Tab-separated table of C-alpha atoms and ligand atoms in Angstrom:
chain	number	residue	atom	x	y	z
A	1	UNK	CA	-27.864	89.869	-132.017
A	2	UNK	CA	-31.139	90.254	-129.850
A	3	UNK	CA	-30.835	86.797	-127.884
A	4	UNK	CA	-34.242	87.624	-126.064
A	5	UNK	CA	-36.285	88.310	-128.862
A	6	UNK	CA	-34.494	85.409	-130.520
A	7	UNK	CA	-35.737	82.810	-128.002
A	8	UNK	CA	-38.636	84.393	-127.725
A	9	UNK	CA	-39.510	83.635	-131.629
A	10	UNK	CA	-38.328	80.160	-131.284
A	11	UNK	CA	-40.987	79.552	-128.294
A	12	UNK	CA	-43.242	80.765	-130.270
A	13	UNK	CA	-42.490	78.893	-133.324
A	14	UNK	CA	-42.508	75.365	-131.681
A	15	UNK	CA	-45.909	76.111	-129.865
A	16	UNK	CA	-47.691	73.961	-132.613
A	17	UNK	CA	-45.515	71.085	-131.626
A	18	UNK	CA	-46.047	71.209	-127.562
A	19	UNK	CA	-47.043	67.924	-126.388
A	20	UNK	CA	-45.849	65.935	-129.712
A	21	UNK	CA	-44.888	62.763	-128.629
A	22	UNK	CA	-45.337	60.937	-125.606
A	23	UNK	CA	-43.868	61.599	-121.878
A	24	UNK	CA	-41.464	59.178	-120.516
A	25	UNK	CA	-43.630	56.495	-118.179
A	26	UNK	CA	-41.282	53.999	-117.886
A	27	UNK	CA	-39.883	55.388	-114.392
A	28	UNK	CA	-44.014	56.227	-113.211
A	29	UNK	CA	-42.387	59.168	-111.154
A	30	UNK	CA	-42.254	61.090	-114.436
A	31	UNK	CA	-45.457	60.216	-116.265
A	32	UNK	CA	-47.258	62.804	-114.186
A	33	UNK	CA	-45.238	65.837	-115.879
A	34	UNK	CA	-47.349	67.971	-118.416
A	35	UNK	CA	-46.376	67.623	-121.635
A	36	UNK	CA	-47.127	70.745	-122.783
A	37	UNK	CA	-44.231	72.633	-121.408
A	38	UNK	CA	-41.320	74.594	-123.070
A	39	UNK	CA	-38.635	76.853	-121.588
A	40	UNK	CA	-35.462	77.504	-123.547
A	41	UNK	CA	-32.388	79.360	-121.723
A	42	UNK	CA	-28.843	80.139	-123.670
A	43	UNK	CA	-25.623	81.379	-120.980
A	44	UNK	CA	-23.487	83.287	-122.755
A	45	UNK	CA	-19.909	82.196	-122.270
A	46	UNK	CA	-18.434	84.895	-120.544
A	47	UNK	CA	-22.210	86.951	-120.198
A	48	UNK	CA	-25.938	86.998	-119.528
A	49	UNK	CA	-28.233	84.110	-119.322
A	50	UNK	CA	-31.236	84.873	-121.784
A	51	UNK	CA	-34.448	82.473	-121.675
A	52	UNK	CA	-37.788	81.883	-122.252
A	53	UNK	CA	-41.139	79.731	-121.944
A	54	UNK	CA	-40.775	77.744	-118.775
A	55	UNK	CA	-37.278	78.576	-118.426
A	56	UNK	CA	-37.084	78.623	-114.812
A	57	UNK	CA	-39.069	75.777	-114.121
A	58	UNK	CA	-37.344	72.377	-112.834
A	59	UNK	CA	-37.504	69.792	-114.062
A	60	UNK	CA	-35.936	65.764	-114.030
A	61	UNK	CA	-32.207	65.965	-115.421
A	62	UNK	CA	-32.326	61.848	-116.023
A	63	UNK	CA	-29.586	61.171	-118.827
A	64	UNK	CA	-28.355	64.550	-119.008
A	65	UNK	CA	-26.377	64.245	-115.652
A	66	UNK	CA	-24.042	61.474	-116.897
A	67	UNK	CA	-22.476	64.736	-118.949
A	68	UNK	CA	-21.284	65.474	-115.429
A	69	UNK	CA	-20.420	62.422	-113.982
A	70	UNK	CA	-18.080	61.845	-116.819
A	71	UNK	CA	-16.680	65.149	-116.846
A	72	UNK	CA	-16.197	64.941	-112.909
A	73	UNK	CA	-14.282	61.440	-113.434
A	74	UNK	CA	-11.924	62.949	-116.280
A	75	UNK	CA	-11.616	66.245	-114.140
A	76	UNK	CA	-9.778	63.886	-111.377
A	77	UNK	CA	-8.075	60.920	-113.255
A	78	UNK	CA	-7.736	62.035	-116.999
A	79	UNK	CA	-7.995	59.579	-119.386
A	80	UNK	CA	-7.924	55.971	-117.239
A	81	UNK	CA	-12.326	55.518	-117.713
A	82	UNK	CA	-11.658	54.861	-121.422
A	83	UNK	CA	-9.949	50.980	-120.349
A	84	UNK	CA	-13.473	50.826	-118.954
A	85	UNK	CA	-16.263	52.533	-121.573
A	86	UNK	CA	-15.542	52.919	-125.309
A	87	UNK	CA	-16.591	56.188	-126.984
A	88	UNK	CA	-18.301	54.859	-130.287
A	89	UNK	CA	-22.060	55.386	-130.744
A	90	UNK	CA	-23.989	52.342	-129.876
A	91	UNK	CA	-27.085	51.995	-132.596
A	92	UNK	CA	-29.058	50.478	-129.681
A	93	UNK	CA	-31.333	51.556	-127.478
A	94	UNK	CA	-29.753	53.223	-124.473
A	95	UNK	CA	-31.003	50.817	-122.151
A	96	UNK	CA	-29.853	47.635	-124.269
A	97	UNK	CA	-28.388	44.701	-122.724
A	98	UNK	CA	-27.185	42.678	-125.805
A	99	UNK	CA	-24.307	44.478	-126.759
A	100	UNK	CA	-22.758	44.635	-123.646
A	101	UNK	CA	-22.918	41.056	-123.409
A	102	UNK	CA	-21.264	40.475	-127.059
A	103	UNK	CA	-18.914	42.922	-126.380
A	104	UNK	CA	-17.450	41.115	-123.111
A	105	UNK	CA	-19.250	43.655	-120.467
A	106	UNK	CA	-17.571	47.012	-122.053
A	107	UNK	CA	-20.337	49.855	-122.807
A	108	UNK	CA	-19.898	51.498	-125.791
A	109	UNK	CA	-19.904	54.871	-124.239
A	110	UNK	CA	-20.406	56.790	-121.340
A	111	UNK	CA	-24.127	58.066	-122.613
A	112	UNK	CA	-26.012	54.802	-122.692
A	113	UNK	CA	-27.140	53.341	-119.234
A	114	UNK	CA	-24.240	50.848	-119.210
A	115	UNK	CA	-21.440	52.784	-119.451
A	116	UNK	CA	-22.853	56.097	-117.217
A	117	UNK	CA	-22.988	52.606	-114.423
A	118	UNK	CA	-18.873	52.503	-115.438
A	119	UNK	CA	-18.905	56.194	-114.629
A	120	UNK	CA	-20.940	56.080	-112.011
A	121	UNK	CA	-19.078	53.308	-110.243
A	122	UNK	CA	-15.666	55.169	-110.701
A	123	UNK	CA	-17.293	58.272	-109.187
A	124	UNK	CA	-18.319	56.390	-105.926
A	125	UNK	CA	-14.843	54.842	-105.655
A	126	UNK	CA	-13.130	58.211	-106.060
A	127	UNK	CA	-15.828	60.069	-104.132
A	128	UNK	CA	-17.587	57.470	-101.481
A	129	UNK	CA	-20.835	60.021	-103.002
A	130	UNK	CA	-21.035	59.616	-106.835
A	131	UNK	CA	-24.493	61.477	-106.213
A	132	UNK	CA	-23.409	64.106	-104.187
A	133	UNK	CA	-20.393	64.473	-106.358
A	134	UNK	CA	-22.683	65.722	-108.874
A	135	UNK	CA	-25.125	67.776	-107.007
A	136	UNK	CA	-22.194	69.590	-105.290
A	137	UNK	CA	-21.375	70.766	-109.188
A	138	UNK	CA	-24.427	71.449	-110.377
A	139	UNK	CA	-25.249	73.726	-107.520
A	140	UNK	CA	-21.442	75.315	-107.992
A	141	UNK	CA	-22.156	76.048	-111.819
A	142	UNK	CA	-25.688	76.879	-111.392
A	143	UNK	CA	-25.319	79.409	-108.952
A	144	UNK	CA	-28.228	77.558	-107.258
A	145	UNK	CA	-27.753	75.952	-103.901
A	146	UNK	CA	-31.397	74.278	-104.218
A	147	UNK	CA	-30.425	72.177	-106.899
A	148	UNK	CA	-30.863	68.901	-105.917
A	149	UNK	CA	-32.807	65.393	-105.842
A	150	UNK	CA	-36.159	64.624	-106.588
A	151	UNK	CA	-36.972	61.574	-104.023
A	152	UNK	CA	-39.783	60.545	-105.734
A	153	UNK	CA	-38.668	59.823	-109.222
A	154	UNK	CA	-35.769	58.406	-107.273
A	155	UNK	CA	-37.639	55.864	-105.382
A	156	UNK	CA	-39.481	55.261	-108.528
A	157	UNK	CA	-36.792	54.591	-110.594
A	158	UNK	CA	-34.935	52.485	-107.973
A	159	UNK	CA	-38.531	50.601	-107.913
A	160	UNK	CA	-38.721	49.879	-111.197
A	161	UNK	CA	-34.885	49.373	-112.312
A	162	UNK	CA	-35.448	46.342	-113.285
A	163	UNK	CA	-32.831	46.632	-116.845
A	164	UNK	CA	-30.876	48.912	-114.975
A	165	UNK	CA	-30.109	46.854	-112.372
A	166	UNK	CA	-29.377	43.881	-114.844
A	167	UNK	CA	-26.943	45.983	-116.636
A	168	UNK	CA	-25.210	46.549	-113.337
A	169	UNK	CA	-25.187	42.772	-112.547
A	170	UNK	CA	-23.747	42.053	-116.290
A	171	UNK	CA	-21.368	44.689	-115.691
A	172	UNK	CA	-20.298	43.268	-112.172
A	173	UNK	CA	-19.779	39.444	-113.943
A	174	UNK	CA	-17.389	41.069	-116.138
A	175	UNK	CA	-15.472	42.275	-113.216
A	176	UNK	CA	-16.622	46.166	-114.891
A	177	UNK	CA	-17.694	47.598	-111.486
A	178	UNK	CA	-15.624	48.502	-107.993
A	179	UNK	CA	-18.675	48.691	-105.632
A	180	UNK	CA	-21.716	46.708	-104.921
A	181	UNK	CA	-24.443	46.507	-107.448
A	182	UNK	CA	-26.653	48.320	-105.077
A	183	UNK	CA	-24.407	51.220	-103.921
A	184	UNK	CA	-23.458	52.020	-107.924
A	185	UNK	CA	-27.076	52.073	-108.603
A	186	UNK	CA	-28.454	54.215	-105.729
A	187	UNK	CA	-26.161	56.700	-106.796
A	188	UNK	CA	-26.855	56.200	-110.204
A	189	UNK	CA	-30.527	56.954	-110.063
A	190	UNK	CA	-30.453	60.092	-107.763
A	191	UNK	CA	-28.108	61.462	-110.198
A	192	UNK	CA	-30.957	61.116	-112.750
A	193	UNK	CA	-33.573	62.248	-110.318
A	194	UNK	CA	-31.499	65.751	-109.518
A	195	UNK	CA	-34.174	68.685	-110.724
A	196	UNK	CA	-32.870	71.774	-112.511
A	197	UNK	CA	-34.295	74.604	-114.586
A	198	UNK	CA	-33.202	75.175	-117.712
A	199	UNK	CA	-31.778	78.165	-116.718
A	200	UNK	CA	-29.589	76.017	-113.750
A	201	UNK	CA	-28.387	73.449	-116.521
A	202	UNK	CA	-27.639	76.340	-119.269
A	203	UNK	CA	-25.363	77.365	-116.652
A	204	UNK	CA	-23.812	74.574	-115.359
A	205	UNK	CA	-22.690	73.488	-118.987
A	206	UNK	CA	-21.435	76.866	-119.455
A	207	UNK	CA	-17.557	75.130	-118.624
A	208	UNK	CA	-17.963	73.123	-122.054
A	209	UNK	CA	-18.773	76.628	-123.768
A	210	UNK	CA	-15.465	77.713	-122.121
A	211	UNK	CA	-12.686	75.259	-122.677
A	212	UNK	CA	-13.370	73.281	-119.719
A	213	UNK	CA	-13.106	77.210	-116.986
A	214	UNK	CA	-15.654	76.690	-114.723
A	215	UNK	CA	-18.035	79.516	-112.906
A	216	UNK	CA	-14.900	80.836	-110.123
A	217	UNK	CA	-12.102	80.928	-113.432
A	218	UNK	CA	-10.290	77.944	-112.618
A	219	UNK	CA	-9.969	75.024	-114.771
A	220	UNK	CA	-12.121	71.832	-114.615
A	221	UNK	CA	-11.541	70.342	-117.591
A	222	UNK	CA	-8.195	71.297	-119.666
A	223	UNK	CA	-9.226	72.407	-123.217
A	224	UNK	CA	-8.381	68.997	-124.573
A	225	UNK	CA	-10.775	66.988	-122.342
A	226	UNK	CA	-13.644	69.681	-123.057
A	227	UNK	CA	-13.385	69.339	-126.609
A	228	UNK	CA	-13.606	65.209	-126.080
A	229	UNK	CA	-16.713	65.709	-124.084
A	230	UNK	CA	-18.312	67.638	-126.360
A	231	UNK	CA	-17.133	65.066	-129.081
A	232	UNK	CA	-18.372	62.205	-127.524
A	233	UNK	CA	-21.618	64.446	-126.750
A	234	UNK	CA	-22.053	65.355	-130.729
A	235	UNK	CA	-21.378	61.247	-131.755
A	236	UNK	CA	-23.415	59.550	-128.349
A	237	UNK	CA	-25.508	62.728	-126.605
A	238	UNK	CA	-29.018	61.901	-128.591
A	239	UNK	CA	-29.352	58.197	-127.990
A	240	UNK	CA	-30.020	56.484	-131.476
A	241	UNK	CA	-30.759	59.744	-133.150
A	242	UNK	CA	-27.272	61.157	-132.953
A	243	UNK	CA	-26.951	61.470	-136.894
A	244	UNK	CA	-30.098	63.185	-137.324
A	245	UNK	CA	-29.464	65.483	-134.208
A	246	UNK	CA	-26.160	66.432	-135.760
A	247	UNK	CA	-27.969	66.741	-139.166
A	248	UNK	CA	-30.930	69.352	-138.062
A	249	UNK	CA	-28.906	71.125	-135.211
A	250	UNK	CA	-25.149	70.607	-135.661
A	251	UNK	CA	-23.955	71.123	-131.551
A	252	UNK	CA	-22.540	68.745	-129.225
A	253	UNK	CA	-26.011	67.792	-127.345
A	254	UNK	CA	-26.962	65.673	-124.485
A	255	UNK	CA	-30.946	64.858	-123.773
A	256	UNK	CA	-32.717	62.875	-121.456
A	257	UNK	CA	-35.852	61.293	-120.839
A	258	UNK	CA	-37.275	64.205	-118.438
A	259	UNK	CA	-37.653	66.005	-121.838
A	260	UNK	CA	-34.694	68.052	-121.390
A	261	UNK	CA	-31.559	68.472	-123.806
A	262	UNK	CA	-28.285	70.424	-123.412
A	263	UNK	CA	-25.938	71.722	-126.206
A	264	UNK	CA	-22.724	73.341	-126.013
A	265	UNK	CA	-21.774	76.657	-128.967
A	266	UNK	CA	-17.694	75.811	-128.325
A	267	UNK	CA	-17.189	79.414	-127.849
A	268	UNK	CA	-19.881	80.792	-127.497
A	269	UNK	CA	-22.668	79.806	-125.178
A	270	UNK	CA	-24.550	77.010	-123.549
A	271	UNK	CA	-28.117	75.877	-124.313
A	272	UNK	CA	-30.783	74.395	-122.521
A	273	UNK	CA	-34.662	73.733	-124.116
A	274	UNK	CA	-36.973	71.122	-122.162
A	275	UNK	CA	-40.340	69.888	-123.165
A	276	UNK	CA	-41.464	66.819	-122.323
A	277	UNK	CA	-43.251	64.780	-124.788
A	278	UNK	CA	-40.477	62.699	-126.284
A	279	UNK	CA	-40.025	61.617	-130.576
A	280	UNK	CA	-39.618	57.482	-130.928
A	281	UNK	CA	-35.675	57.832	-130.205
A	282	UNK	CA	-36.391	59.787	-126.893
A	283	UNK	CA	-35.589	63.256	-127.852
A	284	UNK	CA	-37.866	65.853	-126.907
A	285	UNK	CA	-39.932	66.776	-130.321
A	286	UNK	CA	-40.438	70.713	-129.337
A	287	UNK	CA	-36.607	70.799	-127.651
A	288	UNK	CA	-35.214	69.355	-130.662
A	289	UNK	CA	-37.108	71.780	-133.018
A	290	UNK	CA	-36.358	74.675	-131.045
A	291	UNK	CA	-32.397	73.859	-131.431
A	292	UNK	CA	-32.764	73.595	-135.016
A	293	UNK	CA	-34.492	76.799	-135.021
A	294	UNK	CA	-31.431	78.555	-132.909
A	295	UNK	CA	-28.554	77.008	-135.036
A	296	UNK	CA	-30.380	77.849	-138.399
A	297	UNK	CA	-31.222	81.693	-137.058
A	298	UNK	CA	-28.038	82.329	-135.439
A	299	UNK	CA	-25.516	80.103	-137.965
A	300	UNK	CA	-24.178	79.014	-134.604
A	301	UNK	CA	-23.244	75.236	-134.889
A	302	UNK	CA	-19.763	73.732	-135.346
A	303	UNK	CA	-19.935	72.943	-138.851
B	401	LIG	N1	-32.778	57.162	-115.280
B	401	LIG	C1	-33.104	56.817	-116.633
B	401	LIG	C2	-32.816	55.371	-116.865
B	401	LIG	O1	-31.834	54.900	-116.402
B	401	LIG	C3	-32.297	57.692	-117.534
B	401	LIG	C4	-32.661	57.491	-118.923
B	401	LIG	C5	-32.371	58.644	-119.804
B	401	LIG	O2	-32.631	59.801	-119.500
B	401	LIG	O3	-31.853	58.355	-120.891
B	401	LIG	O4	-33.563	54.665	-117.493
């Protein structure tokens, strides 16, 4: 199969869509992005990286660096998170507070705001630099030392964390978090603000595209724990659109608000599209699309 001339079809067959949707503004470092971008990039699993559009451009991770946080936590400690962070899909908004409260301060996963805090908090306590932690892998799997944070949305989310920052507190009353409020939620939001490419997050995914070998051949994840992140990814990646992302593209995907989505071919190959004008359930319109595009061209999915 051509990849290139693949990707390059599917950038040019979600052009019509560019700037559907609105850009994130609820962190004001991130309103200012164009919404008219698109870059797709696919990392084979043992091969070349293929992309196209804005591929190379970087752009704010946000949500899509709690797939790493979480992997990092399992990576070290196995399976003891899951006393702290179900894995069921919430049917709430990812920055909800109510269910955490009914459900006696346990998140429902590790992909909504409360339970990447859960994640986030183990990190620091096994780390002393949940943040750093996760920079330090990106740059490993991206082959690109300049990954890192973008200060601005940083201070800007930290400015304006207002939900955030109650979710930590709930969490905290609940006797849910190891380290100050503050501390988990510093290193919380540079986390979101790291910056990648496409290409840069194509590549550092490519471990859940190889039963859990990372970029030097040794093992990160055991097979087992990459096929439960990619599960939990494919049930809780999408925020409240999980079914329907599942329904058009069938892959194990992770988005966030900075526009950009990752999904994992088991197999295969990794995936990264961004654009940043976001559908009502905070999916990028033109990243989704161009997913649905790949798995229906390529018959690539895991169903
Ligand atoms: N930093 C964002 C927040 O906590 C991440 C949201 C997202 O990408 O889902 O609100």
């Amino acid at each position: 199969m051509d990849i290139q001339r693949l990707l390059d079809d599917i950038a040019a067959t979600v052009e019509p869509l560019l700037g559907e949707g609105h850009v994130a503004d609820y962190i004001p470092g991130l309103g200012a992005v164009a919404p008219g971008q698109f870059g797709i990039s696919v990392a084979m699993a043992d091969g070349p990286v293929y992309g196209a559009g804005d591929w190379q451009r970087p752009f704010s991770i946000q949500s899509i660096s709690k797939v790493f946080s979480l992997a990092l936590v399992l990576s070290r400690e196995g399976d003891a998170i899951w006393r702290r962070v179900f894995r069921e899909p919430s049917g709430t908004p990812f920055n909800s507070l109510v269910q955490l409260e009914a459900e006696n301060g346990i998140p429902r996963n590790p992909f909504i705001n409360a339970g990447a805090l859960v994640v986030t908090d183990r990190l620091q306590t096994l780390t002393r630099d949940a943040a750093g932690a996760v920079t330090a892998l990106l740059r490993t799997e991206s082959g690109n030392p300049a990954v890192g944070v973008d200060e601005r949305v940083a201070a800007s989310e930290a400015a304006n964390g207002h939900r955030n920052a109650s979710m930590a507190h709930m969490l905290a009353s609940y006797g849910n978090l190891e380290n100050p409020v503050d501390e988990v939620l510093e290193h919380y939001f540079r986390q979101c603000a790291l910056e990648m490419s496409c290409a840069d997050l194509a590549l550092a995914s490519r471990f859940l595209a190889r039963n859990g070998v990372a970029s030097d051949g040794t093992a990160f994840l055991s097979p087992s724990q990459s096929k439960r992140v990619n599960a939990v990814m494919l049930t809780c990646g999408t925020y409240d659109a999980a079914g329907e992302f599942a329904y058009r593209v069938g892959l194990p995907g992770k988005s966030g608000v900075g526009g950009g989505i990752i999904a994992v071919v088991p197999g295969k190959c990794s995936i990264c599209v961004w654009s940043p004008a976001l559908g009502p359930n905070g999916n990028s319109v033109a990243g989704v699309a161009a997913l649905d595009e790949f798995t229906t061209r390529t018959g690539w999915s895991v169903f």
